[in-house]
PDB file of C-alpha atoms and ligand atoms in Angstrom:
ATOM      1  CA  UNK A1466       0.000   0.000   0.000  1.00  0.00           C
ATOM      2  CA  UNK A1467       1.134   3.529  -0.663  1.00  0.00           C
ATOM      3  CA  UNK A1468       2.641   5.799   1.937  1.00  0.00           C
ATOM      4  CA  UNK A1469       0.472   8.630   3.170  1.00  0.00           C
ATOM      5  CA  UNK A1470      -0.159  11.198   5.866  1.00  0.00           C
ATOM      6  CA  UNK A1471      -3.749  11.458   7.088  1.00  0.00           C
ATOM      7  CA  UNK A1472      -4.928  14.381   9.170  1.00  0.00           C
ATOM      8  CA  UNK A1473      -7.385  13.074  11.773  1.00  0.00           C
ATOM      9  CA  UNK A1474      -7.646  16.627  13.001  1.00  0.00           C
ATOM     10  CA  UNK A1475      -6.378  20.140  12.422  1.00  0.00           C
ATOM     11  CA  UNK A1476      -7.371  21.770  15.700  1.00  0.00           C
ATOM     12  CA  UNK A1477      -4.796  23.525  17.780  1.00  0.00           C
ATOM     13  CA  UNK A1478      -5.838  26.555  19.805  1.00  0.00           C
ATOM     14  CA  UNK A1479      -7.727  25.764  23.011  1.00  0.00           C
ATOM     15  CA  UNK A1480     -11.086  27.056  21.778  1.00  0.00           C
ATOM     16  CA  UNK A1481     -10.789  25.234  18.472  1.00  0.00           C
ATOM     17  CA  UNK A1482     -10.007  21.940  20.270  1.00  0.00           C
ATOM     18  CA  UNK A1483     -12.441  22.116  23.157  1.00  0.00           C
ATOM     19  CA  UNK A1484     -15.360  23.447  21.156  1.00  0.00           C
ATOM     20  CA  UNK A1485     -14.357  20.997  18.403  1.00  0.00           C
ATOM     21  CA  UNK A1486     -14.424  23.694  15.727  1.00  0.00           C
ATOM     22  CA  UNK A1487     -11.935  21.364  14.034  1.00  0.00           C
ATOM     23  CA  UNK A1488     -11.240  17.715  14.808  1.00  0.00           C
ATOM     24  CA  UNK A1489      -8.318  16.863  17.079  1.00  0.00           C
ATOM     25  CA  UNK A1490      -7.535  13.216  16.350  1.00  0.00           C
ATOM     26  CA  UNK A1491      -3.850  13.606  15.529  1.00  0.00           C
ATOM     27  CA  UNK A1492      -1.928  12.477  12.466  1.00  0.00           C
ATOM     28  CA  UNK A1493      -1.740   8.958  11.051  1.00  0.00           C
ATOM     29  CA  UNK A1494       1.439   8.363   9.045  1.00  0.00           C
ATOM     30  CA  UNK A1495       1.971   5.287   6.908  1.00  0.00           C
ATOM     31  CA  UNK A1496       5.558   4.733   5.759  1.00  0.00           C
ATOM     32  CA  UNK A1497       7.043   1.478   4.413  1.00  0.00           C
ATOM     33  CA  UNK A1498       3.962  -0.453   5.559  1.00  0.00           C
ATOM     34  CA  UNK A1499       4.428   0.838   9.109  1.00  0.00           C
ATOM     35  CA  UNK A1500       1.518   2.737  10.693  1.00  0.00           C
ATOM     36  CA  UNK A1501       2.469   5.520  13.064  1.00  0.00           C
ATOM     37  CA  UNK A1502      -0.145   7.178  15.282  1.00  0.00           C
ATOM     38  CA  UNK A1503       1.011  10.648  16.186  1.00  0.00           C
ATOM     39  CA  UNK A1504      -0.634  12.788  18.902  1.00  0.00           C
ATOM     40  CA  UNK A1505      -4.030  11.122  19.523  1.00  0.00           C
ATOM     41  CA  UNK A1506      -5.919  14.138  20.883  1.00  0.00           C
ATOM     42  CA  UNK A1507      -9.597  14.379  21.890  1.00  0.00           C
ATOM     43  CA  UNK A1508     -11.780  12.181  19.673  1.00  0.00           C
ATOM     44  CA  UNK A1509      -8.909  10.304  18.055  1.00  0.00           C
ATOM     45  CA  UNK A1510     -10.506   6.866  18.387  1.00  0.00           C
ATOM     46  CA  UNK A1511     -13.667   8.056  16.642  1.00  0.00           C
ATOM     47  CA  UNK A1512     -11.683   9.793  13.924  1.00  0.00           C
ATOM     48  CA  UNK A1513      -9.623   6.664  13.256  1.00  0.00           C
ATOM     49  CA  UNK A1514     -12.769   4.655  12.505  1.00  0.00           C
ATOM     50  CA  UNK A1515     -14.402   7.551  10.668  1.00  0.00           C
ATOM     51  CA  UNK A1516     -11.414   7.584   8.312  1.00  0.00           C
ATOM     52  CA  UNK A1517     -11.653   3.827   7.734  1.00  0.00           C
ATOM     53  CA  UNK A1518      -8.464   3.124   9.619  1.00  0.00           C
ATOM     54  CA  UNK A1519      -8.044   0.368  12.187  1.00  0.00           C
ATOM     55  CA  UNK A1520      -6.392   0.874  15.604  1.00  0.00           C
ATOM     56  CA  UNK A1521      -5.095  -2.713  15.569  1.00  0.00           C
ATOM     57  CA  UNK A1522      -2.956  -1.783  12.549  1.00  0.00           C
ATOM     58  CA  UNK A1523      -0.959   0.799  14.521  1.00  0.00           C
ATOM     59  CA  UNK A1524       2.696  -0.212  14.865  1.00  0.00           C
ATOM     60  CA  UNK A1525       4.213   2.792  16.636  1.00  0.00           C
ATOM     61  CA  UNK A1526       2.759   5.467  18.901  1.00  0.00           C
ATOM     62  CA  UNK A1527       4.415   8.864  18.942  1.00  0.00           C
ATOM     63  CA  UNK A1528       3.480  11.630  21.378  1.00  0.00           C
ATOM     64  CA  UNK A1529       5.028  15.023  20.727  1.00  0.00           C
ATOM     65  CA  UNK A1530       4.138  16.306  24.201  1.00  0.00           C
ATOM     66  CA  UNK A1531       1.808  15.824  27.107  1.00  0.00           C
ATOM     67  CA  UNK A1532      -0.737  18.598  26.496  1.00  0.00           C
ATOM     68  CA  UNK A1533      -4.293  17.362  26.298  1.00  0.00           C
ATOM     69  CA  UNK A1534      -4.860  18.359  22.665  1.00  0.00           C
ATOM     70  CA  UNK A1535      -2.164  15.768  21.791  1.00  0.00           C
ATOM     71  CA  UNK A1536      -2.872  12.939  24.238  1.00  0.00           C
ATOM     72  CA  UNK A1537      -6.471  13.010  25.467  1.00  0.00           C
ATOM     73  CA  UNK A1538      -7.359   9.810  23.593  1.00  0.00           C
ATOM     74  CA  UNK A1539      -4.108   7.898  24.024  1.00  0.00           C
ATOM     75  CA  UNK A1540      -5.666   5.497  26.522  1.00  0.00           C
ATOM     76  CA  UNK A1541      -8.720   4.748  24.366  1.00  0.00           C
ATOM     77  CA  UNK A1542      -6.618   4.222  21.265  1.00  0.00           C
ATOM     78  CA  UNK A1543      -4.148   2.023  23.180  1.00  0.00           C
ATOM     79  CA  UNK A1544      -6.994  -0.068  24.575  1.00  0.00           C
ATOM     80  CA  UNK A1545      -8.408  -0.556  21.064  1.00  0.00           C
ATOM     81  CA  UNK A1546      -5.036  -1.124  19.391  1.00  0.00           C
ATOM     82  CA  UNK A1547      -3.833  -3.694  21.916  1.00  0.00           C
ATOM     83  CA  UNK A1548      -7.234  -5.283  22.613  1.00  0.00           C
ATOM     84  CA  UNK A1549      -6.884  -4.459  26.294  1.00  0.00           C
ATOM     85  CA  UNK A1550      -3.119  -5.150  26.269  1.00  0.00           C
ATOM     86  CA  UNK A1551      -3.526  -8.705  24.914  1.00  0.00           C
ATOM     87  CA  UNK A1552      -1.734  -7.877  21.665  1.00  0.00           C
ATOM     88  CA  UNK A1553       1.159  -5.761  22.763  1.00  0.00           C
ATOM     89  CA  UNK A1554       2.523  -3.030  20.538  1.00  0.00           C
ATOM     90  CA  UNK A1555       6.271  -2.757  20.055  1.00  0.00           C
ATOM     91  CA  UNK A1556       7.015   0.892  20.575  1.00  0.00           C
ATOM     92  CA  UNK A1557       5.855   4.185  22.037  1.00  0.00           C
ATOM     93  CA  UNK A1558       7.976   7.296  21.692  1.00  0.00           C
ATOM     94  CA  UNK A1559       7.346  10.351  23.889  1.00  0.00           C
ATOM     95  CA  UNK A1560       9.079  12.862  26.126  1.00  0.00           C
ATOM     96  CA  UNK A1561       9.778  11.453  29.581  1.00  0.00           C
ATOM     97  CA  UNK A1562       7.439  13.876  31.389  1.00  0.00           C
ATOM     98  CA  UNK A1563       4.474  12.458  29.436  1.00  0.00           C
ATOM     99  CA  UNK A1564       5.150   8.897  30.602  1.00  0.00           C
ATOM    100  CA  UNK A1565       7.041   9.124  33.868  1.00  0.00           C
ATOM    101  CA  UNK A1566       6.489  12.670  35.134  1.00  0.00           C
ATOM    102  CA  UNK A1567       4.342  13.855  38.045  1.00  0.00           C
ATOM    103  CA  UNK A1568       1.170  13.573  36.032  1.00  0.00           C
ATOM    104  CA  UNK A1569       1.632  10.801  33.439  1.00  0.00           C
ATOM    105  CA  UNK A1570      -0.829  10.544  30.563  1.00  0.00           C
ATOM    106  CA  UNK A1571      -1.013   6.761  30.173  1.00  0.00           C
ATOM    107  CA  UNK A1572      -2.904   4.599  32.671  1.00  0.00           C
ATOM    108  CA  UNK A1573      -0.683   2.086  34.460  1.00  0.00           C
ATOM    109  CA  UNK A1574      -2.508  -1.012  33.275  1.00  0.00           C
ATOM    110  CA  UNK A1575      -2.289   0.142  29.661  1.00  0.00           C
ATOM    111  CA  UNK A1576       1.465   0.663  29.869  1.00  0.00           C
ATOM    112  CA  UNK A1577       1.652  -3.131  29.852  1.00  0.00           C
ATOM    113  CA  UNK A1578       0.390  -2.983  26.286  1.00  0.00           C
ATOM    114  CA  UNK A1579       3.657  -1.432  25.087  1.00  0.00           C
ATOM    115  CA  UNK A1580       6.844  -3.492  24.821  1.00  0.00           C
ATOM    116  CA  UNK A1581       9.276  -0.608  24.636  1.00  0.00           C
ATOM    117  CA  UNK A1582       9.166   3.063  25.600  1.00  0.00           C
ATOM    118  CA  UNK A1583      11.708   5.449  24.127  1.00  0.00           C
ATOM    119  CA  UNK A1584      12.008   8.946  25.580  1.00  0.00           C
ATOM    120  CA  UNK A1585      12.628  11.749  23.147  1.00  0.00           C
ATOM    121  CA  UNK A1586      15.588  14.011  23.828  1.00  0.00           C
ATOM    122  CA  UNK A1587      17.586  16.081  21.379  1.00  0.00           C
ATOM    123  CA  UNK A1588      18.996  13.821  18.651  1.00  0.00           C
ATOM    124  CA  UNK A1589      17.502  10.457  19.579  1.00  0.00           C
ATOM    125  CA  UNK A1590      17.045   7.933  16.776  1.00  0.00           C
ATOM    126  CA  UNK A1591      14.987   4.734  16.796  1.00  0.00           C
ATOM    127  CA  UNK A1592      14.980   2.309  13.897  1.00  0.00           C
ATOM    128  CA  UNK A1593      11.797   0.294  13.517  1.00  0.00           C
ATOM    129  CA  UNK A1594      11.681  -2.120  10.564  1.00  0.00           C
ATOM    130  CA  UNK A1595      13.333   0.363   8.230  1.00  0.00           C
ATOM    131  CA  UNK A1596      11.558   3.457   9.507  1.00  0.00           C
ATOM    132  CA  UNK A1597      13.727   5.806  11.511  1.00  0.00           C
ATOM    133  CA  UNK A1598      11.959   8.000  14.033  1.00  0.00           C
ATOM    134  CA  UNK A1599      14.244  10.832  15.075  1.00  0.00           C
ATOM    135  CA  UNK A1600      13.858  13.607  17.604  1.00  0.00           C
ATOM    136  CA  UNK A1601      15.491  16.956  17.061  1.00  0.00           C
ATOM    137  CA  UNK A1602      15.763  20.359  18.675  1.00  0.00           C
ATOM    138  CA  UNK A1603      14.019  21.093  21.971  1.00  0.00           C
ATOM    139  CA  UNK A1604      11.060  23.447  21.625  1.00  0.00           C
ATOM    140  CA  UNK A1605      10.048  26.348  23.808  1.00  0.00           C
ATOM    141  CA  UNK A1606       6.571  25.408  24.984  1.00  0.00           C
ATOM    142  CA  UNK A1607       5.339  26.102  28.497  1.00  0.00           C
ATOM    143  CA  UNK A1608       4.343  23.192  30.698  1.00  0.00           C
ATOM    144  CA  UNK A1609       5.680  20.364  28.567  1.00  0.00           C
ATOM    145  CA  UNK A1610       8.833  18.854  27.140  1.00  0.00           C
ATOM    146  CA  UNK A1611       8.653  18.993  23.328  1.00  0.00           C
ATOM    147  CA  UNK A1612      11.127  18.013  20.609  1.00  0.00           C
ATOM    148  CA  UNK A1613      11.047  18.235  16.842  1.00  0.00           C
ATOM    149  CA  UNK A1614      10.377  14.916  15.106  1.00  0.00           C
ATOM    150  CA  UNK A1615      11.054  13.240  11.787  1.00  0.00           C
ATOM    151  CA  UNK A1616      10.091   9.957  10.164  1.00  0.00           C
ATOM    152  CA  UNK A1617      12.516   8.694   7.576  1.00  0.00           C
ATOM    153  CA  UNK A1618      13.064   5.765   5.235  1.00  0.00           C
ATOM    154  CA  UNK A1619      15.802   5.287   2.655  1.00  0.00           C
ATOM    155  CA  UNK A1620      14.075   7.586   0.215  1.00  0.00           C
ATOM    156  CA  UNK A1621      11.450   9.548   2.153  1.00  0.00           C
ATOM    157  CA  UNK A1622      11.610  12.103   4.902  1.00  0.00           C
ATOM    158  CA  UNK A1623       8.664  13.590   6.793  1.00  0.00           C
ATOM    159  CA  UNK A1624       9.414  16.280   9.348  1.00  0.00           C
ATOM    160  CA  UNK A1625       6.923  17.218  12.064  1.00  0.00           C
ATOM    161  CA  UNK A1626       7.323  20.537  13.859  1.00  0.00           C
ATOM    162  CA  UNK A1627       5.037  20.224  16.906  1.00  0.00           C
ATOM    163  CA  UNK A1628       3.904  23.038  19.182  1.00  0.00           C
ATOM    164  CA  UNK A1629       6.318  25.710  20.301  1.00  0.00           C
ATOM    165  CA  UNK A1630       7.220  29.287  19.536  1.00  0.00           C
ATOM    166  CA  UNK A1631       9.727  30.135  16.839  1.00  0.00           C
ATOM    167  CA  UNK A1632      13.306  30.718  17.857  1.00  0.00           C
ATOM    168  CA  UNK A1633      16.461  31.152  15.846  1.00  0.00           C
ATOM    169  CA  UNK A1634      18.073  27.787  16.656  1.00  0.00           C
ATOM    170  CA  UNK A1635      15.201  25.949  14.961  1.00  0.00           C
ATOM    171  CA  UNK A1636      16.629  27.069  11.621  1.00  0.00           C
ATOM    172  CA  UNK A1637      19.555  24.699  12.082  1.00  0.00           C
ATOM    173  CA  UNK A1638      17.945  22.224  14.469  1.00  0.00           C
ATOM    174  CA  UNK A1639      15.837  20.418  11.873  1.00  0.00           C
ATOM    175  CA  UNK A1640      16.661  18.260   8.826  1.00  0.00           C
ATOM    176  CA  UNK A1641      16.709  20.041   5.461  1.00  0.00           C
ATOM    177  CA  UNK A1642      15.012  19.051   2.194  1.00  0.00           C
ATOM    178  CA  UNK A1643      12.181  17.004   3.696  1.00  0.00           C
ATOM    179  CA  UNK A1644       9.645  15.552   1.282  1.00  0.00           C
ATOM    180  CA  UNK A1645       6.958  16.901   3.567  1.00  0.00           C
ATOM    181  CA  UNK A1646       7.227  19.279   6.509  1.00  0.00           C
ATOM    182  CA  UNK A1647       4.191  19.436   8.801  1.00  0.00           C
ATOM    183  CA  UNK A1648       4.189  22.546  10.945  1.00  0.00           C
ATOM    184  CA  UNK A1649       1.873  23.323  13.851  1.00  0.00           C
ATOM    185  CA  UNK A1650       1.051  26.864  12.822  1.00  0.00           C
ATOM    186  CA  UNK A1651      -1.336  28.151  15.425  1.00  0.00           C
ATOM    187  CA  UNK A1652      -1.245  31.874  14.701  1.00  0.00           C
ATOM    188  CA  UNK A1653      -1.051  34.217  11.747  1.00  0.00           C
ATOM    189  CA  UNK A1654       1.151  36.694  13.632  1.00  0.00           C
ATOM    190  CA  UNK A1655       3.407  35.864  16.578  1.00  0.00           C
ATOM    191  CA  UNK A1656       1.962  36.421  20.051  1.00  0.00           C
ATOM    192  CA  UNK A1657       4.819  37.260  22.415  1.00  0.00           C
ATOM    193  CA  UNK A1658       3.292  35.609  25.470  1.00  0.00           C
ATOM    194  CA  UNK A1659       2.035  32.429  23.857  1.00  0.00           C
ATOM    195  CA  UNK A1660       4.453  29.613  22.982  1.00  0.00           C
ATOM    196  CA  UNK A1661       3.110  28.805  19.523  1.00  0.00           C
ATOM    197  CA  UNK A1662       4.370  29.144  15.959  1.00  0.00           C
ATOM    198  CA  UNK A1663       2.936  31.756  13.602  1.00  0.00           C
ATOM    199  CA  UNK A1664       2.977  32.044   9.818  1.00  0.00           C
ATOM    200  CA  UNK A1665       5.934  34.451  10.175  1.00  0.00           C
ATOM    201  CA  UNK A1666       8.003  31.739  11.880  1.00  0.00           C
ATOM    202  CA  UNK A1667       6.965  29.226   9.230  1.00  0.00           C
ATOM    203  CA  UNK A1668       8.335  31.496   6.511  1.00  0.00           C
ATOM    204  CA  UNK A1669      11.731  31.569   8.204  1.00  0.00           C
ATOM    205  CA  UNK A1670      11.735  27.795   8.706  1.00  0.00           C
ATOM    206  CA  UNK A1671      10.875  27.108   5.072  1.00  0.00           C
ATOM    207  CA  UNK A1672      13.472  29.517   3.702  1.00  0.00           C
ATOM    208  CA  UNK A1673      16.177  27.891   5.826  1.00  0.00           C
ATOM    209  CA  UNK A1674      15.174  24.226   5.619  1.00  0.00           C
ATOM    210  CA  UNK A1675      13.809  24.072   2.056  1.00  0.00           C
ATOM    211  CA  UNK A1676      11.356  21.177   2.224  1.00  0.00           C
ATOM    212  CA  UNK A1677       9.801  20.042  -1.063  1.00  0.00           C
ATOM    213  CA  UNK A1678       6.360  20.696   0.353  1.00  0.00           C
ATOM    214  CA  UNK A1679       4.908  22.014   3.629  1.00  0.00           C
ATOM    215  CA  UNK A1680       1.610  21.631   5.474  1.00  0.00           C
ATOM    216  CA  UNK A1681       0.245  23.997   8.089  1.00  0.00           C
ATOM    217  CA  UNK A1682      -2.161  22.688  10.744  1.00  0.00           C
ATOM    218  CA  UNK A1683      -3.090  23.055  14.478  1.00  0.00           C
ATOM    219  CA  UNK A1684      -5.133  26.209  13.995  1.00  0.00           C
ATOM    220  CA  UNK A1685      -6.382  28.820  16.456  1.00  0.00           C
ATOM    221  CA  UNK A1686      -9.638  30.769  16.071  1.00  0.00           C
ATOM    222  CA  UNK A1687      -7.609  33.697  14.694  1.00  0.00           C
ATOM    223  CA  UNK A1688      -6.138  31.424  12.050  1.00  0.00           C
ATOM    224  CA  UNK A1689      -9.573  30.070  11.079  1.00  0.00           C
ATOM    225  CA  UNK A1690     -10.866  33.638  10.759  1.00  0.00           C
ATOM    226  CA  UNK A1691      -7.913  34.573   8.557  1.00  0.00           C
ATOM    227  CA  UNK A1692      -8.600  31.440   6.442  1.00  0.00           C
ATOM    228  CA  UNK A1693      -5.743  28.903   6.560  1.00  0.00           C
ATOM    229  CA  UNK A1694      -5.795  28.570   2.749  1.00  0.00           C
ATOM    230  CA  UNK A1695      -5.106  32.279   2.318  1.00  0.00           C
ATOM    231  CA  UNK A1696      -2.355  32.117   4.937  1.00  0.00           C
ATOM    232  CA  UNK A1697      -0.796  29.092   3.197  1.00  0.00           C
ATOM    233  CA  UNK A1698      -0.886  30.953  -0.127  1.00  0.00           C
ATOM    234  CA  UNK A1699       0.840  33.941   1.408  1.00  0.00           C
ATOM    235  CA  UNK A1700       3.609  31.745   2.868  1.00  0.00           C
ATOM    236  CA  UNK A1701       3.994  29.979  -0.468  1.00  0.00           C
ATOM    237  CA  UNK A1702       4.306  33.253  -2.381  1.00  0.00           C
ATOM    238  CA  UNK A1703       6.962  34.541  -0.049  1.00  0.00           C
ATOM    239  CA  UNK A1704       9.042  31.362   0.177  1.00  0.00           C
ATOM    240  CA  UNK A1705       8.517  29.717  -3.217  1.00  0.00           C
ATOM    241  CA  UNK A1706       7.756  26.441  -1.431  1.00  0.00           C
ATOM    242  CA  UNK A1707       4.371  24.740  -2.008  1.00  0.00           C
ATOM    243  CA  UNK A1708       2.261  25.063   1.162  1.00  0.00           C
ATOM    244  CA  UNK A1709      -0.975  23.199   1.868  1.00  0.00           C
ATOM    245  CA  UNK A1710      -3.459  24.214   4.566  1.00  0.00           C
ATOM    246  CA  UNK A1711      -4.493  20.943   6.215  1.00  0.00           C
ATOM    247  CA  UNK A1712      -8.189  20.110   6.442  1.00  0.00           C
ATOM    248  CA  UNK A1713      -9.778  17.498   8.691  1.00  0.00           C
ATOM    249  CA  UNK A1714      -9.610  14.083   6.931  1.00  0.00           C
ATOM    250  CA  UNK A1715      -7.114  15.348   4.365  1.00  0.00           C
ATOM    251  CA  UNK A1716      -4.844  12.616   3.025  1.00  0.00           C
ATOM    252  CA  UNK A1717      -1.530  13.442   1.414  1.00  0.00           C
ATOM    253  CA  UNK A1718       0.234  10.749  -0.583  1.00  0.00           C
ATOM    254  CA  UNK A1719       3.989  10.745  -0.234  1.00  0.00           C
TER     255      UNK A1719
HETATM  256 ZN1   ZN B2498       1.098  22.082  23.727  1.00  0.00          ZN
HETATM  257 ZN1   ZN B2499      -0.873  21.645  20.711  1.00  0.00          ZN
END
């Protein structure tokens, strides 16, 4: 089967997530026949079925960080994927504070459903049946440990820039020339007191890292009002790199 990225949700800002103005099911990546469930936020289990996917097919779980918009459904999806831990899954990758911190996000009995936990730090690499999951630069994002992520095979490279505000070191802290770069672009303009990326930061990232194609997602109300498609077009015009505004249920073949 072909490789793809499926957006089970495009919500990001608190109001957009918790009023469900957009779905918040995370991102399902299929690479080299390996299914990777990334950031199963509120409603993820429903969105998986709604998109004709099957939790039991998940091979790897990846959590970018512990905030609820990225993990609210991790327990439900784990229960479904492992059939109540009977069929254990090989791997879950997440920052340590999400799994072993003061307020862990996975229920104890469900942890038994995972054979191996790998904690993301800067420059960690895990090879799973030919798919390399790598973590990159540490993000600035209040209340949670967050690292950049990429998913790579011999000939494909998907980069995921999770939540966090733009800072200079990101320009060298991520792989260049990705086939697809997914960027959590919450705002149109930067907000100094909120640790989220804006379209202005995305422009700098794209100019420096030159992916073949980029996707913006994880929208706030402001972004929805500005129309993500118009924002994507503006970024594209300024950078010369094709930019897609993600929609709920959008599937991108890679
Ligand atoms: Zn967050
Ligand atoms: Zn978020």
